[in-house]
Coordinates of C-alpha atoms in Angstrom, one line a residue:
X1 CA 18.6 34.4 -0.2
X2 CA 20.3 30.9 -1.4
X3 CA 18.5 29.7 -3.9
X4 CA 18.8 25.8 -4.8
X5 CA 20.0 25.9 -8.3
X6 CA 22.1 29.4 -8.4
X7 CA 24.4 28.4 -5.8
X8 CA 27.7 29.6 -7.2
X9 CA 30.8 28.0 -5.4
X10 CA 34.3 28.9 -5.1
X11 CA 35.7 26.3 -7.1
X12 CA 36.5 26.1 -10.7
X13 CA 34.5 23.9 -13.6
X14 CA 37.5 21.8 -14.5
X15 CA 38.1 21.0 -10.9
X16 CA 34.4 19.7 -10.7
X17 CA 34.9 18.0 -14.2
X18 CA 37.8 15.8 -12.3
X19 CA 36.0 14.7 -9.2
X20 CA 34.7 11.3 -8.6
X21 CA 31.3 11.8 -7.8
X22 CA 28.6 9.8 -9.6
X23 CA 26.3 12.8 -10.1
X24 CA 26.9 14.3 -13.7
X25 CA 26.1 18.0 -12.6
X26 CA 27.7 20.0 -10.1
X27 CA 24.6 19.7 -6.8
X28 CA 24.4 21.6 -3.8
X29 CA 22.8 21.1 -0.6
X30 CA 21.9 23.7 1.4
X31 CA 21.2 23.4 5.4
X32 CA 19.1 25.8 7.2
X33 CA 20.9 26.0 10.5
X34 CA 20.5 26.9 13.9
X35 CA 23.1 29.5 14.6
X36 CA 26.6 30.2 14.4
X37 CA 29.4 28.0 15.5
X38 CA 31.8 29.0 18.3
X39 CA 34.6 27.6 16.0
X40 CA 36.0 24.8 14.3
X41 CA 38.2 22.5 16.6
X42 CA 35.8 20.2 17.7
X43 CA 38.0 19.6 21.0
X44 CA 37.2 22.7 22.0
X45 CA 33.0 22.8 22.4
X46 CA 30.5 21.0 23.7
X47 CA 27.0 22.3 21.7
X48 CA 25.8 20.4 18.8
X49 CA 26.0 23.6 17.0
X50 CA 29.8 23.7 17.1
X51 CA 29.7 19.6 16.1
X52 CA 27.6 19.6 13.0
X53 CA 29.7 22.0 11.6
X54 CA 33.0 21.0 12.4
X55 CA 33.1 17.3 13.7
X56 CA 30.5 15.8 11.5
X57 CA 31.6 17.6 8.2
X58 CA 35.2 18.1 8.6
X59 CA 37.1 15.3 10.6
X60 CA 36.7 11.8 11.5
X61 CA 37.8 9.9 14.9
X62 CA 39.6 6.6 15.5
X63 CA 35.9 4.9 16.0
X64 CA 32.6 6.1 15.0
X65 CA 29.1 6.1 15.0
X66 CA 26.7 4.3 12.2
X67 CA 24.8 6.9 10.6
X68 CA 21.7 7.3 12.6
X69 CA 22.4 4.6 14.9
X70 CA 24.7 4.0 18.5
X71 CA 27.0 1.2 17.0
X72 CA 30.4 2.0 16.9
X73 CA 32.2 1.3 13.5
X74 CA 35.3 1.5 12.2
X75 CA 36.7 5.4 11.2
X76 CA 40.2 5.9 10.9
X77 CA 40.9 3.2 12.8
X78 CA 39.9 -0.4 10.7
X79 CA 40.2 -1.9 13.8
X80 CA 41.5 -2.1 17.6
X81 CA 42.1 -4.7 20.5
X82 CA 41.6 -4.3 24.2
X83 CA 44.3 -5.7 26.1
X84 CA 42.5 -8.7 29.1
X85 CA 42.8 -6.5 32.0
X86 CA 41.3 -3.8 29.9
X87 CA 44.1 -0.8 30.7
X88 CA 45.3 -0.9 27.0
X89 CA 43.8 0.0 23.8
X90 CA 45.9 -0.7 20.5
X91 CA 44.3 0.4 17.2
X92 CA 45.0 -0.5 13.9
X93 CA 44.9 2.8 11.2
X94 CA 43.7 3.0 8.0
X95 CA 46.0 3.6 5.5
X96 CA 45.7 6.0 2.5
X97 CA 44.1 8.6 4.0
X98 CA 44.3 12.2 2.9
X99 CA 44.1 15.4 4.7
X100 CA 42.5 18.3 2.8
X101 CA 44.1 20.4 0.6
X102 CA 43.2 23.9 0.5
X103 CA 44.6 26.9 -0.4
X104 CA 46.4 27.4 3.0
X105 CA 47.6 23.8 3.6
X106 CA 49.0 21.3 1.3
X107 CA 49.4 18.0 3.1
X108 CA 52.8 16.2 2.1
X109 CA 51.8 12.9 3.7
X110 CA 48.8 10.9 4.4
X111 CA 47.1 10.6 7.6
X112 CA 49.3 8.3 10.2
X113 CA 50.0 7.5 14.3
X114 CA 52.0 11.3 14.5
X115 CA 48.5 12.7 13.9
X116 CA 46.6 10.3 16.7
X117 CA 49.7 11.2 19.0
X118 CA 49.1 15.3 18.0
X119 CA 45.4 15.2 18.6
X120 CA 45.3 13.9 22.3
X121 CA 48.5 14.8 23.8
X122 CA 46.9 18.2 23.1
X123 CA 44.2 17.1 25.1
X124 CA 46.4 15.7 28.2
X125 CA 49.5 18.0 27.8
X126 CA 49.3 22.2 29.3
X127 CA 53.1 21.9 28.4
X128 CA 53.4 20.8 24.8
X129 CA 54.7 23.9 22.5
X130 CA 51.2 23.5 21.0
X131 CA 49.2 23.9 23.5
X132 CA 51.3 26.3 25.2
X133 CA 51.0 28.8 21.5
X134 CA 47.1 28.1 21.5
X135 CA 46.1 28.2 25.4
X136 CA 42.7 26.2 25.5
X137 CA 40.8 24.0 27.3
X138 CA 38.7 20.6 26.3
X139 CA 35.7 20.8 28.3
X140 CA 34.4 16.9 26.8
X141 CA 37.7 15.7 27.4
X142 CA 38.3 16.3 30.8
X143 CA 34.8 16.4 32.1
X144 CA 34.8 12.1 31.4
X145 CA 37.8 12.5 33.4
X146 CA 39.8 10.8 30.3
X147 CA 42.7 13.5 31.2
X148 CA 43.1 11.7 34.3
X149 CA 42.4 8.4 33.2
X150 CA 44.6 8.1 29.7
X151 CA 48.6 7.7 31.2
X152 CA 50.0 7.7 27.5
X153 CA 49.6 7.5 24.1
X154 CA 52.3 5.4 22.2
X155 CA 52.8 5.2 18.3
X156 CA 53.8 1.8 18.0
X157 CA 54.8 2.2 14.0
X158 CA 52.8 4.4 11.5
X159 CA 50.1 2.9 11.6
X160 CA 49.3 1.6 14.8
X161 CA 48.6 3.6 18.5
X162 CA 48.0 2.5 21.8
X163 CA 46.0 4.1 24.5
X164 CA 47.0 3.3 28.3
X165 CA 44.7 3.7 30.7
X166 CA 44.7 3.9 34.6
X167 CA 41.5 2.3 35.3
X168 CA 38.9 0.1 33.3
X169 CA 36.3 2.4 31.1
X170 CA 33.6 0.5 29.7
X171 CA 32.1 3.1 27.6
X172 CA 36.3 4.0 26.0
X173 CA 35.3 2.8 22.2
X174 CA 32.0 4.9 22.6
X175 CA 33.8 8.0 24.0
X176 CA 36.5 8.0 21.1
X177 CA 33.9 7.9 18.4
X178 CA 32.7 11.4 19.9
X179 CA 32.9 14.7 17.9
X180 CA 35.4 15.9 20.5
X181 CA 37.8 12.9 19.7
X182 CA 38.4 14.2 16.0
X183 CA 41.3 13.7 14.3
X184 CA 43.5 17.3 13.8
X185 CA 46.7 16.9 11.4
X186 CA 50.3 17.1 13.0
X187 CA 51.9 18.7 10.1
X188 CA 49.0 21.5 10.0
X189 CA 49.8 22.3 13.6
X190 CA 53.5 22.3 13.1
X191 CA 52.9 24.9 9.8
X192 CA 50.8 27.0 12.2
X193 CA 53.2 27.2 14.8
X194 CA 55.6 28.0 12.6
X195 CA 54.1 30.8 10.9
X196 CA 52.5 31.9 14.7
X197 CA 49.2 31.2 14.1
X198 CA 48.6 28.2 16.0
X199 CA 44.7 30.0 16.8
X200 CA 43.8 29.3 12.8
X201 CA 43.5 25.9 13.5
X202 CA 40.0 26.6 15.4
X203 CA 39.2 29.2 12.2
X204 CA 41.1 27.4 9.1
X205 CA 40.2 24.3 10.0
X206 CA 42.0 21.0 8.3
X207 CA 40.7 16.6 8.5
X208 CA 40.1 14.2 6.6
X209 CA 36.6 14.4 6.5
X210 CA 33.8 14.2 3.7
X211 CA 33.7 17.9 3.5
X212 CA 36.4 20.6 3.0
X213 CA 35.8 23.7 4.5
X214 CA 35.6 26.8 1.7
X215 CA 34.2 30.0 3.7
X216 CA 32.8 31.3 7.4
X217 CA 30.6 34.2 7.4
X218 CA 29.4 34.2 11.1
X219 CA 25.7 34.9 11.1
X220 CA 25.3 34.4 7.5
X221 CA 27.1 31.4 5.9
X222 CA 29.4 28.4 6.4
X223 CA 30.9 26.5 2.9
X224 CA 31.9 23.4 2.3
X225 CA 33.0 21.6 -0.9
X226 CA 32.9 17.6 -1.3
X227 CA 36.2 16.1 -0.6
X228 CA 36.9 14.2 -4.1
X229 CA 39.9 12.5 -2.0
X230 CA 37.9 11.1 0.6
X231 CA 38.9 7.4 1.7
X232 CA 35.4 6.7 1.8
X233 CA 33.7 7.9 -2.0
X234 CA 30.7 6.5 -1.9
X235 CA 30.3 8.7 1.7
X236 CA 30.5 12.1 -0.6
X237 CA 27.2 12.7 -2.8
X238 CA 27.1 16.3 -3.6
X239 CA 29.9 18.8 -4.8
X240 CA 29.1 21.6 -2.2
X241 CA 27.2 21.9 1.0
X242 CA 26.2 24.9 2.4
X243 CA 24.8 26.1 5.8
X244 CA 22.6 28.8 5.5
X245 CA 22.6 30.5 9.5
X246 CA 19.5 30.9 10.1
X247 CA 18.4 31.6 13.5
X248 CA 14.5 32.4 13.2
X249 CA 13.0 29.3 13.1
X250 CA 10.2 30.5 11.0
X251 CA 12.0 31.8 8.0
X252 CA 14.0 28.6 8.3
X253 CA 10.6 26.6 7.2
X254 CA 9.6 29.6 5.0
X255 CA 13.2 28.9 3.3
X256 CA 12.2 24.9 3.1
X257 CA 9.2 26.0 1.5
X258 CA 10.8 27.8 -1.0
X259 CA 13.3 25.6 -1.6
X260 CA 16.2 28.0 -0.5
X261 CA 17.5 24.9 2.3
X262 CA 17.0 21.2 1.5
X263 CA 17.2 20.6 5.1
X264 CA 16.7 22.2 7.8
X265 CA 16.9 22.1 11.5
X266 CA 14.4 22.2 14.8
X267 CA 11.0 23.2 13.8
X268 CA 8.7 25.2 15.9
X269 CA 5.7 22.9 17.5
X270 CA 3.5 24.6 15.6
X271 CA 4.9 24.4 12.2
X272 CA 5.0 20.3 12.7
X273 CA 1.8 19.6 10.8
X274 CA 1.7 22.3 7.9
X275 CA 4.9 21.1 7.2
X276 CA 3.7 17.6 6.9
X277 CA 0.8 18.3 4.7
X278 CA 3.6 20.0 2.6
X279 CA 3.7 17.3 -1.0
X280 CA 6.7 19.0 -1.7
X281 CA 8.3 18.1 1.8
X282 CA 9.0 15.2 4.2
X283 CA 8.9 14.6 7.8
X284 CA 10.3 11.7 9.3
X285 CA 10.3 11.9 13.2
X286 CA 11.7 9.7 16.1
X287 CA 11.4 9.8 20.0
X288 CA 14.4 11.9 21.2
X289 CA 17.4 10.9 23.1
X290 CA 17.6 13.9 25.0
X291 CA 16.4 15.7 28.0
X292 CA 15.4 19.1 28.6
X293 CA 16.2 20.7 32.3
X294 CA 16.8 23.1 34.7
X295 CA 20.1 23.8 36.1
X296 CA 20.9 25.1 39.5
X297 CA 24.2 26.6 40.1
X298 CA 25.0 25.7 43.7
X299 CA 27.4 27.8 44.4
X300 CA 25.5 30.8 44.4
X301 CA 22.9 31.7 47.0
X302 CA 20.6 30.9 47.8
X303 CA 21.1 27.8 45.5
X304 CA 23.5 25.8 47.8
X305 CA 20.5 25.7 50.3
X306 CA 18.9 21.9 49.3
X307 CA 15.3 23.1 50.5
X308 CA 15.6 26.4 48.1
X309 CA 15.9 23.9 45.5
X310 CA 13.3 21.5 46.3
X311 CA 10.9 24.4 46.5
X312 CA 11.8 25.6 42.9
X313 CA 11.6 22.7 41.7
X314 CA 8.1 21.5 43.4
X315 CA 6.5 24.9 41.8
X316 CA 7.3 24.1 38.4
X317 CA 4.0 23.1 36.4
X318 CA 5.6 21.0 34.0
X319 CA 2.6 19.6 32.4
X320 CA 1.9 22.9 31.3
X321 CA 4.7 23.7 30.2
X322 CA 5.2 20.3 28.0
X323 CA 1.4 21.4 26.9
X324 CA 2.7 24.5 25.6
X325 CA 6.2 24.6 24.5
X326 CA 6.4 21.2 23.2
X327 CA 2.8 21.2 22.0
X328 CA 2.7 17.5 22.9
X329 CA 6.0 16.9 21.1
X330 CA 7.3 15.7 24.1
X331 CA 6.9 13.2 27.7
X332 CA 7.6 14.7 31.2
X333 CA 11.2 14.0 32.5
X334 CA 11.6 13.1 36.1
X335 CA 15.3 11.5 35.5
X336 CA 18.4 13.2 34.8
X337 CA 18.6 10.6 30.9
X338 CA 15.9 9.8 28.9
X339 CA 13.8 6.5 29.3
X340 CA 15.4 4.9 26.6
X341 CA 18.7 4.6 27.9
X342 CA 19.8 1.3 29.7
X343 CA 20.1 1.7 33.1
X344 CA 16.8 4.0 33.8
X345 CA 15.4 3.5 37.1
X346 CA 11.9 3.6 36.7
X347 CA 10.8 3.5 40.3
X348 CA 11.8 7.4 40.7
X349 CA 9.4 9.6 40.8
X350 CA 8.6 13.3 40.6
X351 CA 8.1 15.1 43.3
X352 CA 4.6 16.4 42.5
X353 CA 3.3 20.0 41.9
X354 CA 2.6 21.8 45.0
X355 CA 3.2 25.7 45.3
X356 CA 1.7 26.0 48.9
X357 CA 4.7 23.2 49.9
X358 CA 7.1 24.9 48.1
X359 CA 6.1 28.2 49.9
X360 CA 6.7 26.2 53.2
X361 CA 10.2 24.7 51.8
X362 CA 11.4 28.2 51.4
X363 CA 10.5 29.9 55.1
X364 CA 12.4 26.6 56.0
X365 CA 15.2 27.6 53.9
X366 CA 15.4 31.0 55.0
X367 CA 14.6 32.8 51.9
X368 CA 12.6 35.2 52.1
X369 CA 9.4 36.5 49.9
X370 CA 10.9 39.0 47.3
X371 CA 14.3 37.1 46.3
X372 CA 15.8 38.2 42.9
X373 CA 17.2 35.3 41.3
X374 CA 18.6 35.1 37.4
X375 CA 16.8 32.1 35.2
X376 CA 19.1 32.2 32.0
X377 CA 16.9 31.6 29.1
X378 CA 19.0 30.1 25.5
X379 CA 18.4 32.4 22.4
X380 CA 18.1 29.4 20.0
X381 CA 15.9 26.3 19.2
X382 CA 17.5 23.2 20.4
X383 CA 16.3 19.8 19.6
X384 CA 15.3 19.2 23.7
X385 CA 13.7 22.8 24.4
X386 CA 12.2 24.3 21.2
X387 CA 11.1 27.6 23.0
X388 CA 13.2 28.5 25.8
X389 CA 12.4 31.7 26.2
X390 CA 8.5 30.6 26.2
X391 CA 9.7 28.0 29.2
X392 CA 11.7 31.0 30.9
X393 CA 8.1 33.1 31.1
X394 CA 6.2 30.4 31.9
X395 CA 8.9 29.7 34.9
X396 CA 8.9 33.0 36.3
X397 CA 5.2 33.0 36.5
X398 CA 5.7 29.7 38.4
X399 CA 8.2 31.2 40.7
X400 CA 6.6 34.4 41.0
X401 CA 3.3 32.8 42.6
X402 CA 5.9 31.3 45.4
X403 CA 7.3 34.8 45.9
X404 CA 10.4 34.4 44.1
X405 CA 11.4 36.9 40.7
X406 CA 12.8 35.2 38.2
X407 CA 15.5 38.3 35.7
X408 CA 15.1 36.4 31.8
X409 CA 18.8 37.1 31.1
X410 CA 20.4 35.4 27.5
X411 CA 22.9 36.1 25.3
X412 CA 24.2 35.0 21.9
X413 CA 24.6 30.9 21.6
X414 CA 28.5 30.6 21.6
X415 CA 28.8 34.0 24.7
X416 CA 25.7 31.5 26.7
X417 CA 27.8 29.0 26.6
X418 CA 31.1 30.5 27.6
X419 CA 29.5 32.6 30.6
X420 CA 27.5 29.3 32.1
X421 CA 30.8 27.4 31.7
X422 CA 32.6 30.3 33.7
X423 CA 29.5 30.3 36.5
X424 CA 28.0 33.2 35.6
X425 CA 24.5 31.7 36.3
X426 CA 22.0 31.1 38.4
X427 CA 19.1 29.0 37.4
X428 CA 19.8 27.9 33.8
X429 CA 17.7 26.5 30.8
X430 CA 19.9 24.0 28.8
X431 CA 19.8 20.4 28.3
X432 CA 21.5 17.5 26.0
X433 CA 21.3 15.0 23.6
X434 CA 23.0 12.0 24.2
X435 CA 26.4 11.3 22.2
X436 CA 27.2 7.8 23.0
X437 CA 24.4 5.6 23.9
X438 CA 26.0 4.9 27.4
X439 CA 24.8 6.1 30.7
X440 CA 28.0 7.6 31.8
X441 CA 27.4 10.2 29.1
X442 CA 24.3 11.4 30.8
X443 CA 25.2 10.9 34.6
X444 CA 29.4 11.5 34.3
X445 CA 29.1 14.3 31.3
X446 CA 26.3 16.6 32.9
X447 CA 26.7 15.8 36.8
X448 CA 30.1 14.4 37.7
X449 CA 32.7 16.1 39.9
X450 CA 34.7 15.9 36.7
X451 CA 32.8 18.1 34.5
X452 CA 32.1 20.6 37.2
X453 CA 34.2 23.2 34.7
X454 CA 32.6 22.1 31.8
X455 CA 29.2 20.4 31.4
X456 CA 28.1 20.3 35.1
X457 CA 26.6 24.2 34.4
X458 CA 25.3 23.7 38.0
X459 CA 28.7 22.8 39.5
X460 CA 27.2 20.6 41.7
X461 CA 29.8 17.9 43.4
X462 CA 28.4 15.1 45.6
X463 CA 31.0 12.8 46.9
X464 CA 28.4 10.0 46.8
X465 CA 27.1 10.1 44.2
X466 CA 30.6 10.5 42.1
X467 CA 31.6 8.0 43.7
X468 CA 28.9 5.9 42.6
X469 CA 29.1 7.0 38.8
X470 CA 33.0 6.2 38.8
X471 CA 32.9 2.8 40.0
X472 CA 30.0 2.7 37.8
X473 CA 32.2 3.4 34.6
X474 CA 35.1 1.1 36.3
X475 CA 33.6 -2.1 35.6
X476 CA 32.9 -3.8 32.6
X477 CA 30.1 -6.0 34.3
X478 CA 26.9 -4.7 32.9
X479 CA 24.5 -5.9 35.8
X480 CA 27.0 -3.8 37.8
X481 CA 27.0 -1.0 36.1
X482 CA 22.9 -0.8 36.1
X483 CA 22.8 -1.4 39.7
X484 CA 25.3 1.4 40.8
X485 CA 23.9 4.0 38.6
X486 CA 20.4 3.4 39.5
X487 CA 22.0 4.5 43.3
X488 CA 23.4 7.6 41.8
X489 CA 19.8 8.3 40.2
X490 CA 18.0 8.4 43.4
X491 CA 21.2 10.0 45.4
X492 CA 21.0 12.7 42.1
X493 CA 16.8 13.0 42.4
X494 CA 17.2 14.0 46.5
X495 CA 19.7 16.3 46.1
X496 CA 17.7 18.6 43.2
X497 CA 20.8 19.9 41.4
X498 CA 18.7 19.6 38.1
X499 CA 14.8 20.0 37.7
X500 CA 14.3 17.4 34.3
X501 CA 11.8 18.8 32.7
X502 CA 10.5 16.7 28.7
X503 CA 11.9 14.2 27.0
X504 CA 11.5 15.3 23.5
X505 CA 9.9 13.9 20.2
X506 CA 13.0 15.2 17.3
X507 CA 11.7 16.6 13.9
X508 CA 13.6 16.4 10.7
X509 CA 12.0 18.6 7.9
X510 CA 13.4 18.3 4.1
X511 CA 12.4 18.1 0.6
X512 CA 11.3 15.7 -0.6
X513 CA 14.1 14.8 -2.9
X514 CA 16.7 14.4 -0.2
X515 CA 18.1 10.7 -0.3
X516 CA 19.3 8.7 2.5
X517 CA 19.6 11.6 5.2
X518 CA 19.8 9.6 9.1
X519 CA 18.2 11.5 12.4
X520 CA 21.2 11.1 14.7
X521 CA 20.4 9.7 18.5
X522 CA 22.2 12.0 19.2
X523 CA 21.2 15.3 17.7
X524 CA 23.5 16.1 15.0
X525 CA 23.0 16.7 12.0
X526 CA 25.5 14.7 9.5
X527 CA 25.5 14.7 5.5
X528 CA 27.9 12.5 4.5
X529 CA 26.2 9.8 2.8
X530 CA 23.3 12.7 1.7
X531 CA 22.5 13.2 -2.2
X532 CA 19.6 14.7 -4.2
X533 CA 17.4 13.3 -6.3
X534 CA 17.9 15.6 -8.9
X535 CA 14.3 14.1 -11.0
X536 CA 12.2 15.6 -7.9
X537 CA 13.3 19.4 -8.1

């Protein structure tokens, strides 16, 4: 097990001796984490698995997000102006910034416009020799439609970009401080394609971010070490940080205990208040912005049938379930976004609890008493649903008393992911934490025509209500905005693509010697700006 103070790292004393860090003695924070990344190109993924150890270790973007806040500050960009129609985005880049240097790259120039141009015409171009070496897609990117919507990228000199765009997005700075914006390094990719191994840039990866990546042992291990270099110093506390793969979430707290993590993510329920009677440990808690649901893939049957829907969802007892899966830890969801997110329309309401309707709904349908369906149950803890596979028994007891049998079918995190993405499922537990604080990013990201190959698991496409979500994220009129996509709430609500199911409460346990670690709004976990108060061992 990894023990606090016996971490050994593979770097060398003198290199330690050299770097800036204000902390006399080499420190190491370890992080008990969730489960294994897919991989490292952020562009790639969508789960906040793949983020916290890629996006918020190893890259920046143009724009980001204040630690533990929504605001969007400057990142590699110092600054950026928005053209008076709104179509063109120029940004201003920061200058002196290094990539990594690691055993298999050495960086002969800093970070400039060739490196913006790199990352997204990645994104937009099937036919550039990248992207052509290293086939792949970028779910994020394409399911906020921004492949469609960005006409070019320009470098204007080295140190300056601009972004055309088709139409008006009023949520463009928020989107480009996203994990799936990061920055990759030209030169890296033209070294890779070189040598023919343009895939090691999703294994070996290279930014410019507080953390250089060391070492992946999948199931076991990620490594980082603190990047002495970074543009940012006073960002980069400790010498080495560690993510210790843990997917049992009680020997994750059994590790806290001990003293073997520092941090660690999504506690069971149960362990909440041991843990804070812990003196050796803190707690600090916040409402969640997130939303835990059922997905319905409508292109399967009997799914594509609206009354089949409206009776699965109408036998769903969710105040049980929020009674004992969250443990109280969590609100009923009757809304496809959280209640803290601007444009909420309060007036919808559940449809309420009623098996003997539900029954009805289904003869209506045409379904009859015995159908198999699939309810795909996720094999980790996630800061929305922090017992899936609890929710999937207590939903196929629910279904069962309407005549419906529920198959519990899951599979490892990353092979979940990949298969719901491909339409494998039927009924499907997932859900999401908010990543920019707009409403697009709930309504767009999860439900849109767009995203129907990427975060739409249900592949559900209304024609109204896109429509109402796109002219939603066309204007920059806020009042606007808040009245079309409290029509694309109810128009979402009556069609039952989704059964919401909690808003949750999100749980950060650490030691009590961890300084000045954020809970994100948006469930990631980020260290930059993380020391240790080494007098509180």
């Amino acid at each position: 097990m990894l023990k606090h103070a016996v971490i050994p790292f593979l770097i060398g004393a003198g290199m330690l001796a050299s770097a800036p860090f204000a902390l006399a003695a080499p420190t190491s924070l370890v992080f008990c984490s969730e489960g294994s990344p897919a991989g490292f190109d952020p562009g790639q993924y969508t789960t906040g698995t793949d983020f916290d150890a890629s996006a918020e270790t190893i890259f920046n973007r143009l724009s980001q997000f204040e630690r533990g806040g929504t605001a969007v500050v400057p990142g590699l960009a110092t600054r950026w102006d928005v053209s008076p129609d709104g179509l063109t985005y120029t940004f201003h880049l920061r200058e002196g910034v290094k990539f990594h240097t690691t055993d298999y790259f050495k960086p002969t120039r800093d970070f400039n416009a060739d490196d913006v141009l790199f990352t997204f015409n990645r994104m937009l171009d099937k036919d550039m020799p990248f992207r052509k070496a290293y086939p792949t897609e970028f779910p994020y990117f394409t399911d906020m439609g921004m492949n469609d919507n960005i006409t070019k990228v320009e470098k204007v000199d080295d140190h300056t970009v601009t972004f055309s765009l088709k139409t008006v997005d009023a949520a463009f700075i928020q989107d480009m401080a996203m994990s799936f914006a990061s920055i990759q390094s030209a030169e890296y990719a033209a070294q890779l394609l070189k040598e023919g191994k343009p895939q090691d840039l999703n294994q070996k990866p290279i930014g410019t971010g507080p953390f250089v990546f060391s070492e992946y042992q999948k199931d076991a291990q990620i490594r980082y070490k603190g990047n002495k270099e970074y543009w940012n110093p006073s960002d980069v506390k400790v010498d080495n940080l560690i993510f210790a793969i843990t997917t049992d979430a009680s020997v994750r707290m059994q590790k806290l205990k001990k003293n073997e993590c520092q941090i660690t993510a999504y506690p069971r329920p149960a362990d909440i208040e041991p843990l804070k009677a812990d003196p050796n440990l803190k707690m600090p808690e916040q409402a969640g912005f997130n939303l835990g649901y059922i997905a319905y893939n409508v292109t399967h049957k009997p799914f594509d049938n609206l009354k089949f829907r409206q009776a699965l969802d109408m036998a769903v007892n969710k105040q049980q379930i929020i009674k004992s899966v969250y443990l109280g830890a969590g609100q009923l969801a009757v809304n496809a976004m959280p209640p803290t997110q601007w444009s909420y329309d309060t007036t919808i309401k559940d449809a309420a609890y009623d098996p003997e309707k539900a029954k009805a709904l289904l003869k209506e349908a045409g379904v009859p008493e015995g159908t198999t369906i699939n309810l795909w149950a996720m094999p980790v803890q996630r800061p929305y649903n922090p017992n899936a596979k609890l929710m999937a028994e207590m939903l196929q007891s629910d279904w069962g008393k309407i005549g419906i049998k529920a198959n519990i079918v899951s599979y490892e995190w990353g092979e979940y992911i990949k298969r719901a993405h491909n339409g494998e499922t039927d009924a499907m537990l997932i859900g999401w934490s908010g990543d920019n604080g707009d409403p697009d990013n709930w309504l767009g990201t999860l439900l849109g025509c767009d995203a129907v190959n990427g975060n739409n698991f249900g592949k559900w496409c209304d024609a109204d209500f896109d429509k109402l979500i796109k002219a939603a994220k066309a204007t920059s009129d806020q009042a606007k905005r808040i009245e079309l996509y409290k029509q694309a709430q109810h128009r979402m609500k009556d069609q039952v693509p989704i059964t919401p199911i909690a808003n949750s409460t999100v749980y950060q346990p650490m030691r009590s010697n961890v300084v000045d670690f954020k809970i994100s709004p948006f469930g990631l976990n980020s260290f930059y700006g993380v020391g240790l108060d080494e007098s509180k061992k």
